[in-house]
Amino acid sequence: MASVQWRSRGRNYEAELQRCHHEAVPVEFGDYHPLKPIMVTDTKTRRGTRKGSTSSSSSSSSSAPADPLSSMLDGTDPLSMFAAASSGETSAMSHSSSTGDLGRKKRIKEEEVLGADFEPWSTKRGEILARFTTTEKLSINLFMGSDKAPNPGSSAVSEKVRTRLEELDDLEEGSQRQLLNLSQQDYANRIEELNQSLKEAWSTDQKVKALKIVIQCSKLLSDTSVIQFYPSKFVLITDILDTFGRLVYERIWTMCSDPRPLPDSFTAEDVNDTAKETCLNWFFKIASIRELLPRLYVETAILKCNNFLSKLGVQETLPRLTAMIRGIGDPLVASYARAYLCRVGMEVAPHLKESLNANFFDLLTTFRQISGDSVQKQLHIQRVEVPVYLTLYSPAINWILQCIAYRAPEQLLTEMMERCKMMANNALLLNSIMRAFRPEFVATRATDFISMIKDCDESGFPKHLLYRSLGRSLACADPPESERLTILNDAWKVITKVRNPQDYMNCAEIWVEFTCRHFTKREVNTVLADIIKHMTPDRAFEDAYPQLQSVIRKILTYFHDFSALFSMERFLPFLDMFQKDSVRVEVCKFIMEVFIKHQLELTRDPVILNAMLHICKTMHDSVNSLTLEDEKRSLALLIIGFVRMVSFGRDFEQQLSFCVEARATFCNLEPVLVQLIHTVNQLAMETRRVMRGNHSRKTAAFVRACAAYCFISIPSLSSIFSRLNLYLLSGQVALANQCLSQADAFLKAAVSILPEVPRSISVEGKLRSSENFLLDFINNFLATLLVVPDHPEHGVLYLVRGLLNMVQDYTWEENSDAKVRVYISALPLLAAMCQETYLYSIPKVDSNETLYGGDPKFLSEINKLCETLIGQILDHLKVLTRDESVRRQSALAFSLFGVLLAHGDLRNNKLSQLSINLWNLSHKHGYCEARVSVRTLEYIKHQAQQPDMAHLSDTIQRLVLQSRT
C-alpha cells in the first residue's frame, strides 16, 4: 500500500441532517393494531373445542393477521385453561375432599383464634435467658441409664411387658450422677446434653430411657436453691419437655398414617386401635410417676396426644391438670407450672379459655403465700430482696395474662382492675395487666392506672417499672387529649426521682416517645435536659448507650423539622453524651439518613448547616487507615446527601464559600471531594444561565474562581480516572463560560497525566484492564478538542499533537490495538476541523474555524497529520499477518475503511484506491461480518445517488463481497 495524500470531504451538515429525516407517511388507524390488548374470556365448554380454535376473543377484525403470541398457544390461552381446570376440579370433588374442606375451615377458625398478633413464646425465650442470670454455682442430677438397647429377638410378649414393668418400677430409682459447682453456661450445656441424649435414646428405640431423662429434668424444676436463676432454668428444661412431647406425638401420628395418611383435622374415630393403645400406654406410664411435679409437667408435654383418644380429651384434661397445680407448695414453682400449662394449652386448644382463667384465679391465691414465713425464710437464706424476688414472677404472670387477654373484651380488663384493687401487694399483678391487655384499652384508662400506681406499696415493686409498662402502652395508643399533660406530669414526677441511672434510663426512654407523639419541642427539650442531668454525673451515660440511641431514634421519628430540632437548647448537648466513637458515628449516621429522607427542600438555614456540618465532620473524622472501604463509601454517601441539600439560591459566592469550607472539612473522603467539584462546576453553569452567557466583570471573576477551586481540588484525588474525567469536565465548563486560559490549563493537565494511567485498575474489588476506560476517555477528549481554539503562543493543533504524542509514548498492553484505534478515532476530528462550519460550537467562543478562516496552511497541517496517522495505521496492519492476528487486522482495516468513506474525499484516486484495498483486506480472510458488509454496500449505493457523491458509483463497482472458505 503506497503512501496517500489525505483530503477531507467537504460536509454540509444541514443538508445531511435534512436527508436523514424520515419521510412522513400518513397512517390509517383501522380496527386492528398490534398493540391492541387481547380480551381473554372464560370458556367453560373447553373439551369439545377442536385444535386450532381459540378461547380468547380479540377486538380485531376477522381479516386481521394472526397474533404471533396467540399462535404459540395452540388455540388455548393459559387464563382460560386455568379457569376451565378449576371449574372441572370443582365439579369432580368427592366426599373425601369435602371432609378436607371441613378440616381447612377448622384450621382457619383456629388461626382466627390464635393469629399472627399473638406474641409466641419463642420471642420471649432469649429475653428471659439474658435477663435472669446468676454468678452462683449450680448443681444438676444426671440420669445414668443403661445404654443397652432392647433385644429385638425377644418374641414373647409377656417377657417384654415384664421388662417394661421392671423399668417403670425403677423409674425414679435409676442410678444418678450429681454434678456440683457448675457455672450458668456449664449448666446450660449439661441441659443441652440431656436434650441430645433424649433424641438419641428415642432414635435407638429406648423409649423408657427417654422418659426417665424427661422425668429427671422435670424434677430439677422443684429446686429453687439458686432462686434468681429459676426463670432461665424453666426455659431450658421446658425445651426438653417440648422435644419429648413432639417426639411422642409424631410417633403416634406415624402409626395412624399406615396405610393411608391421617388428615390434618382428624378425629378420634380416624385413629386405629394400635395407635390408641400406644397413646394410652404413654399416659399410663406417666400416671405411674409418684412425684407430683414431674408427673404434671410430662403429662402437660404430651397434652396434644389426647386428641388421639377422644374428641373432648384436651377439654377434660386441662381442668384436672389445673387442679393438680394447687398441690405445689412453692408459689414460684406453681406459677411457672401454670405458665407451662397455659403455653401448651394455647398451642393445643387456644379456644379453651376457661382453664386459662382458672389458672389466673389460682395465681391470685398463690400471691398470698409470698408474704408467708416459708418464702420469707428462703429469701433470707439466699439474701434476696423482696422486689428482686417479685420480678422472678414476671415472665410467668406476663405469659398467663397474655393468654387470657388475647382478643379478650374490654370488660375483662375492668374486672381485672377491680380484682387488683382488692389485693395487697398488687404492683406485680398490675404491671402484668398493663403489659398483657391491648394498648387501646389501657390508654383509655390511663388516669385510673396512675391512681392505682400511686396507691401501690413502693417497697414491694418499684413504681418506675409500673410507669414503664404504662408508658409502653401509651406509646402505641393515645389517651384522651385532655388527660395527656396530667399523665406526663404525674409519670415524670416519679421517673425523675429514680436514683439508679440504668433504671431511670429504662423508664425515661419509654416516655420520650409519648412526649414526642403529643407535645412540642418545648416539652421534649425539658425531657432531654432531665436526662442529661441524670446521666452526666459519674459518666453514667457510658452504660446506657442503647437507651440513649433509642431516645434519638424516637425523637427523629416524630420531628422532621430540622431547624426546630437543632434549635432545641439541649439536643446537641444530648448528642455530646455519645463519647464512644463507634456509637457516636452510628448516631450521626442515623441522623443523616433521616435528614436525607425527610428534608425535601434545599436549605440555607444556618442552624441546620452548622449542626449538620458538625455531625458530618464527626463521621468524617472517624475514618482512619483501618476503616473498611464499604464503611468509607457509606459515610461518603451520607455526606454527599447533605452537600446536595445545601443551596444559597442566587447567593453564588456564599455557595462557593460553603464548598471551600466543606473541602477542608471532608478532605479524607474522595467521593465527597468529587461531589464538591461537581457542585462548583454546576454553580459556574448556573451563573452562566442566569447571565444568559453574557458575563459581567463580577460574574466573569466568579466563574474563574470556580475554575480555580476545581483546578486546586482535582490533584488531591487518588483515582486517576476521576482526575482525568474531572479535568475534562471542568475544562468544558470553563470553555462554556469563556474562560479560555483556564480551559486550556485543564485540558493540558489531563494530557499530562495520561502516562500515569496504570495498565490495570480495581473495579468492584477485581483487577481489570484499564484500556477500555482509557479509550472511552480519549474519544470524549477528542470530541471536545473540536471546539477548543488554539493558543496564540503555541503551534497549530498543539493539544491534538500533545495528546497523540502521549498516546504514542504510552506503554500499551502487549498485542494491543488500542493505539491504532486512537489514531483511527482522531481522523474524524481532523476531518471535522477542515470544514468551513463546524458541526457544533460554543456560544461566545471562537473556535479554529473562526481563528483560521479556512487558511490553506492550517488545512495543510491537518492533512499532513492525517497522512502521518494513516501511515502509522497501515504500518500496524502490515504487522498483523500471522494466523492469530488476521481477525484483528480485518477489524482495524474495516474501521479505517469506514472513516475514509465517511470523512475522506474519495475523488482523490490514491485515497479511493486505499479504501478499496482496505475493503479487500478486511474481507480477505472472511472475518468481516457479512450482514455489516451488505448494509455498508447499500449505504454506499444510497450515497452515490447524491449529486455531490456520484464518484462513489465507480468505487462500489470495485468492492466485492468475499466469504471465508
JSON list of C-alpha atoms in Angstrom, two decimals, residues 280-392:
[
{"chain": "A", "resi": 280, "resn": "LEU", "atom": "CA", "xyz": [-52.88, -44.91, 76.34]},
{"chain": "A", "resi": 281, "resn": "ASN", "atom": "CA", "xyz": [-49.67, -46.72, 77.25]},
{"chain": "A", "resi": 282, "resn": "TRP", "atom": "CA", "xyz": [-47.82, -43.42, 77.37]},
{"chain": "A", "resi": 283, "resn": "PHE", "atom": "CA", "xyz": [-50.44, -41.87, 79.63]},
{"chain": "A", "resi": 284, "resn": "PHE", "atom": "CA", "xyz": [-50.35, -44.91, 81.93]},
{"chain": "A", "resi": 285, "resn": "LYS", "atom": "CA", "xyz": [-46.54, -44.69, 82.16]},
{"chain": "A", "resi": 286, "resn": "ILE", "atom": "CA", "xyz": [-46.79, -41.05, 83.12]},
{"chain": "A", "resi": 287, "resn": "ALA", "atom": "CA", "xyz": [-49.55, -41.73, 85.66]},
{"chain": "A", "resi": 288, "resn": "SER", "atom": "CA", "xyz": [-47.18, -44.15, 87.42]},
{"chain": "A", "resi": 289, "resn": "ILE", "atom": "CA", "xyz": [-44.76, -41.31, 88.27]},
{"chain": "A", "resi": 290, "resn": "ARG", "atom": "CA", "xyz": [-45.01, -40.86, 92.03]},
{"chain": "A", "resi": 291, "resn": "GLU", "atom": "CA", "xyz": [-43.88, -37.22, 92.39]},
{"chain": "A", "resi": 292, "resn": "LEU", "atom": "CA", "xyz": [-46.44, -34.58, 91.51]},
{"chain": "A", "resi": 293, "resn": "LEU", "atom": "CA", "xyz": [-44.24, -32.07, 89.67]},
{"chain": "A", "resi": 294, "resn": "PRO", "atom": "CA", "xyz": [-42.64, -34.40, 87.07]},
{"chain": "A", "resi": 295, "resn": "ARG", "atom": "CA", "xyz": [-45.99, -36.16, 86.55]},
{"chain": "A", "resi": 296, "resn": "LEU", "atom": "CA", "xyz": [-47.66, -32.81, 85.92]},
{"chain": "A", "resi": 297, "resn": "TYR", "atom": "CA", "xyz": [-45.00, -31.49, 83.55]},
{"chain": "A", "resi": 298, "resn": "VAL", "atom": "CA", "xyz": [-44.62, -34.67, 81.50]},
{"chain": "A", "resi": 299, "resn": "GLU", "atom": "CA", "xyz": [-48.38, -35.11, 81.06]},
{"chain": "A", "resi": 300, "resn": "THR", "atom": "CA", "xyz": [-48.66, -31.46, 80.05]},
{"chain": "A", "resi": 301, "resn": "ALA", "atom": "CA", "xyz": [-45.90, -32.02, 77.47]},
{"chain": "A", "resi": 302, "resn": "ILE", "atom": "CA", "xyz": [-47.97, -34.71, 75.70]},
{"chain": "A", "resi": 303, "resn": "LEU", "atom": "CA", "xyz": [-51.31, -32.92, 76.21]},
{"chain": "A", "resi": 304, "resn": "LYS", "atom": "CA", "xyz": [-51.89, -32.81, 72.45]},
{"chain": "A", "resi": 305, "resn": "CYS", "atom": "CA", "xyz": [-51.90, -36.62, 72.31]},
{"chain": "A", "resi": 306, "resn": "ASN", "atom": "CA", "xyz": [-55.34, -36.59, 73.99]},
{"chain": "A", "resi": 307, "resn": "ASN", "atom": "CA", "xyz": [-56.76, -35.81, 70.55]},
{"chain": "A", "resi": 308, "resn": "PHE", "atom": "CA", "xyz": [-55.93, -39.39, 69.50]},
{"chain": "A", "resi": 309, "resn": "LEU", "atom": "CA", "xyz": [-58.13, -40.81, 72.27]},
{"chain": "A", "resi": 310, "resn": "SER", "atom": "CA", "xyz": [-61.30, -38.74, 72.35]},
{"chain": "A", "resi": 311, "resn": "LYS", "atom": "CA", "xyz": [-62.81, -35.59, 70.98]},
{"chain": "A", "resi": 312, "resn": "LEU", "atom": "CA", "xyz": [-63.06, -33.97, 74.42]},
{"chain": "A", "resi": 313, "resn": "GLY", "atom": "CA", "xyz": [-59.76, -35.34, 75.74]},
{"chain": "A", "resi": 314, "resn": "VAL", "atom": "CA", "xyz": [-57.95, -31.99, 75.96]},
{"chain": "A", "resi": 315, "resn": "GLN", "atom": "CA", "xyz": [-61.04, -30.20, 77.26]},
{"chain": "A", "resi": 316, "resn": "GLU", "atom": "CA", "xyz": [-61.39, -32.75, 80.11]},
{"chain": "A", "resi": 317, "resn": "THR", "atom": "CA", "xyz": [-57.68, -32.93, 80.92]},
{"chain": "A", "resi": 318, "resn": "LEU", "atom": "CA", "xyz": [-56.96, -29.19, 81.27]},
{"chain": "A", "resi": 319, "resn": "PRO", "atom": "CA", "xyz": [-59.17, -28.65, 84.38]},
{"chain": "A", "resi": 320, "resn": "ARG", "atom": "CA", "xyz": [-57.64, -31.73, 86.03]},
{"chain": "A", "resi": 321, "resn": "LEU", "atom": "CA", "xyz": [-54.08, -30.51, 85.42]},
{"chain": "A", "resi": 322, "resn": "THR", "atom": "CA", "xyz": [-55.08, -27.06, 86.66]},
{"chain": "A", "resi": 323, "resn": "ALA", "atom": "CA", "xyz": [-56.34, -28.56, 89.89]},
{"chain": "A", "resi": 324, "resn": "MET", "atom": "CA", "xyz": [-53.17, -30.65, 90.27]},
{"chain": "A", "resi": 325, "resn": "ILE", "atom": "CA", "xyz": [-51.04, -27.50, 90.37]},
{"chain": "A", "resi": 326, "resn": "ARG", "atom": "CA", "xyz": [-52.78, -26.47, 93.58]},
{"chain": "A", "resi": 327, "resn": "GLY", "atom": "CA", "xyz": [-50.78, -29.20, 95.30]},
{"chain": "A", "resi": 328, "resn": "ILE", "atom": "CA", "xyz": [-47.44, -27.47, 94.64]},
{"chain": "A", "resi": 329, "resn": "GLY", "atom": "CA", "xyz": [-46.32, -25.67, 97.79]},
{"chain": "A", "resi": 330, "resn": "ASP", "atom": "CA", "xyz": [-43.74, -23.22, 96.44]},
{"chain": "A", "resi": 331, "resn": "PRO", "atom": "CA", "xyz": [-45.58, -20.23, 94.89]},
{"chain": "A", "resi": 332, "resn": "LEU", "atom": "CA", "xyz": [-42.79, -19.55, 92.35]},
{"chain": "A", "resi": 333, "resn": "VAL", "atom": "CA", "xyz": [-42.72, -23.18, 91.16]},
{"chain": "A", "resi": 334, "resn": "ALA", "atom": "CA", "xyz": [-46.53, -23.24, 90.99]},
{"chain": "A", "resi": 335, "resn": "SER", "atom": "CA", "xyz": [-46.63, -20.02, 88.95]},
{"chain": "A", "resi": 336, "resn": "TYR", "atom": "CA", "xyz": [-44.26, -21.40, 86.32]},
{"chain": "A", "resi": 337, "resn": "ALA", "atom": "CA", "xyz": [-46.13, -24.70, 86.21]},
{"chain": "A", "resi": 338, "resn": "ARG", "atom": "CA", "xyz": [-49.29, -22.70, 85.41]},
{"chain": "A", "resi": 339, "resn": "ALA", "atom": "CA", "xyz": [-47.36, -20.76, 82.76]},
{"chain": "A", "resi": 340, "resn": "TYR", "atom": "CA", "xyz": [-46.27, -24.01, 81.08]},
{"chain": "A", "resi": 341, "resn": "LEU", "atom": "CA", "xyz": [-49.80, -25.37, 81.14]},
{"chain": "A", "resi": 342, "resn": "CYS", "atom": "CA", "xyz": [-51.07, -22.14, 79.57]},
{"chain": "A", "resi": 343, "resn": "ARG", "atom": "CA", "xyz": [-48.34, -22.29, 76.94]},
{"chain": "A", "resi": 344, "resn": "VAL", "atom": "CA", "xyz": [-49.15, -25.82, 75.86]},
{"chain": "A", "resi": 345, "resn": "GLY", "atom": "CA", "xyz": [-52.87, -25.14, 76.19]},
{"chain": "A", "resi": 346, "resn": "MET", "atom": "CA", "xyz": [-52.70, -22.14, 73.84]},
{"chain": "A", "resi": 347, "resn": "GLU", "atom": "CA", "xyz": [-50.86, -24.28, 71.27]},
{"chain": "A", "resi": 348, "resn": "VAL", "atom": "CA", "xyz": [-53.21, -27.23, 71.51]},
{"chain": "A", "resi": 349, "resn": "ALA", "atom": "CA", "xyz": [-56.61, -25.65, 72.24]},
{"chain": "A", "resi": 350, "resn": "PRO", "atom": "CA", "xyz": [-56.49, -21.84, 72.13]},
{"chain": "A", "resi": 351, "resn": "HIS", "atom": "CA", "xyz": [-60.29, -21.66, 72.23]},
{"chain": "A", "resi": 352, "resn": "LEU", "atom": "CA", "xyz": [-60.49, -23.21, 75.72]},
{"chain": "A", "resi": 353, "resn": "LYS", "atom": "CA", "xyz": [-60.12, -20.03, 77.77]},
{"chain": "A", "resi": 354, "resn": "GLU", "atom": "CA", "xyz": [-61.97, -21.31, 80.85]},
{"chain": "A", "resi": 355, "resn": "SER", "atom": "CA", "xyz": [-58.99, -23.31, 82.10]},
{"chain": "A", "resi": 356, "resn": "LEU", "atom": "CA", "xyz": [-56.70, -20.33, 81.49]},
{"chain": "A", "resi": 357, "resn": "ASN", "atom": "CA", "xyz": [-58.97, -18.13, 83.58]},
{"chain": "A", "resi": 358, "resn": "ALA", "atom": "CA", "xyz": [-58.97, -20.77, 86.33]},
{"chain": "A", "resi": 359, "resn": "ASN", "atom": "CA", "xyz": [-55.20, -20.72, 86.28]},
{"chain": "A", "resi": 360, "resn": "PHE", "atom": "CA", "xyz": [-55.23, -16.97, 86.78]},
{"chain": "A", "resi": 361, "resn": "PHE", "atom": "CA", "xyz": [-57.62, -17.09, 89.73]},
{"chain": "A", "resi": 362, "resn": "ASP", "atom": "CA", "xyz": [-55.45, -19.79, 91.33]},
{"chain": "A", "resi": 363, "resn": "LEU", "atom": "CA", "xyz": [-52.48, -17.49, 90.75]},
{"chain": "A", "resi": 364, "resn": "LEU", "atom": "CA", "xyz": [-54.18, -14.74, 92.74]},
{"chain": "A", "resi": 365, "resn": "THR", "atom": "CA", "xyz": [-54.49, -17.19, 95.63]},
{"chain": "A", "resi": 366, "resn": "THR", "atom": "CA", "xyz": [-50.81, -18.08, 95.30]},
{"chain": "A", "resi": 367, "resn": "PHE", "atom": "CA", "xyz": [-49.90, -14.43, 95.79]},
{"chain": "A", "resi": 368, "resn": "ARG", "atom": "CA", "xyz": [-50.94, -14.62, 99.44]},
{"chain": "A", "resi": 369, "resn": "GLN", "atom": "CA", "xyz": [-48.17, -17.18, 100.05]},
{"chain": "A", "resi": 370, "resn": "ILE", "atom": "CA", "xyz": [-45.46, -14.67, 99.09]},
{"chain": "A", "resi": 371, "resn": "SER", "atom": "CA", "xyz": [-45.71, -12.91, 102.44]},
{"chain": "A", "resi": 372, "resn": "GLY", "atom": "CA", "xyz": [-45.72, -16.25, 104.28]},
{"chain": "A", "resi": 373, "resn": "ASP", "atom": "CA", "xyz": [-42.96, -17.42, 106.61]},
{"chain": "A", "resi": 374, "resn": "SER", "atom": "CA", "xyz": [-41.58, -20.15, 104.37]},
{"chain": "A", "resi": 375, "resn": "VAL", "atom": "CA", "xyz": [-40.98, -17.79, 101.45]},
{"chain": "A", "resi": 376, "resn": "GLN", "atom": "CA", "xyz": [-39.52, -15.07, 103.67]},
{"chain": "A", "resi": 377, "resn": "LYS", "atom": "CA", "xyz": [-37.19, -17.58, 105.30]},
{"chain": "A", "resi": 378, "resn": "GLN", "atom": "CA", "xyz": [-36.00, -18.79, 101.90]},
{"chain": "A", "resi": 379, "resn": "LEU", "atom": "CA", "xyz": [-35.34, -15.19, 100.77]},
{"chain": "A", "resi": 380, "resn": "HIS", "atom": "CA", "xyz": [-33.43, -14.51, 103.96]},
{"chain": "A", "resi": 381, "resn": "ILE", "atom": "CA", "xyz": [-31.21, -17.58, 103.47]},
{"chain": "A", "resi": 382, "resn": "GLN", "atom": "CA", "xyz": [-30.45, -16.68, 99.85]},
{"chain": "A", "resi": 383, "resn": "ARG", "atom": "CA", "xyz": [-30.15, -12.95, 100.64]},
{"chain": "A", "resi": 384, "resn": "VAL", "atom": "CA", "xyz": [-32.68, -11.92, 98.02]},
{"chain": "A", "resi": 385, "resn": "GLU", "atom": "CA", "xyz": [-34.71, -8.74, 98.43]},
{"chain": "A", "resi": 386, "resn": "VAL", "atom": "CA", "xyz": [-38.49, -8.87, 98.02]},
{"chain": "A", "resi": 387, "resn": "PRO", "atom": "CA", "xyz": [-38.57, -6.56, 94.93]},
{"chain": "A", "resi": 388, "resn": "VAL", "atom": "CA", "xyz": [-36.00, -8.75, 93.21]},
{"chain": "A", "resi": 389, "resn": "TYR", "atom": "CA", "xyz": [-37.95, -11.87, 94.17]},
{"chain": "A", "resi": 390, "resn": "LEU", "atom": "CA", "xyz": [-41.17, -10.43, 92.77]},
{"chain": "A", "resi": 391, "resn": "THR", "atom": "CA", "xyz": [-39.54, -9.75, 89.40]},
{"chain": "A", "resi": 392, "resn": "LEU", "atom": "CA", "xyz": [-38.88, -13.51, 89.10]}
]
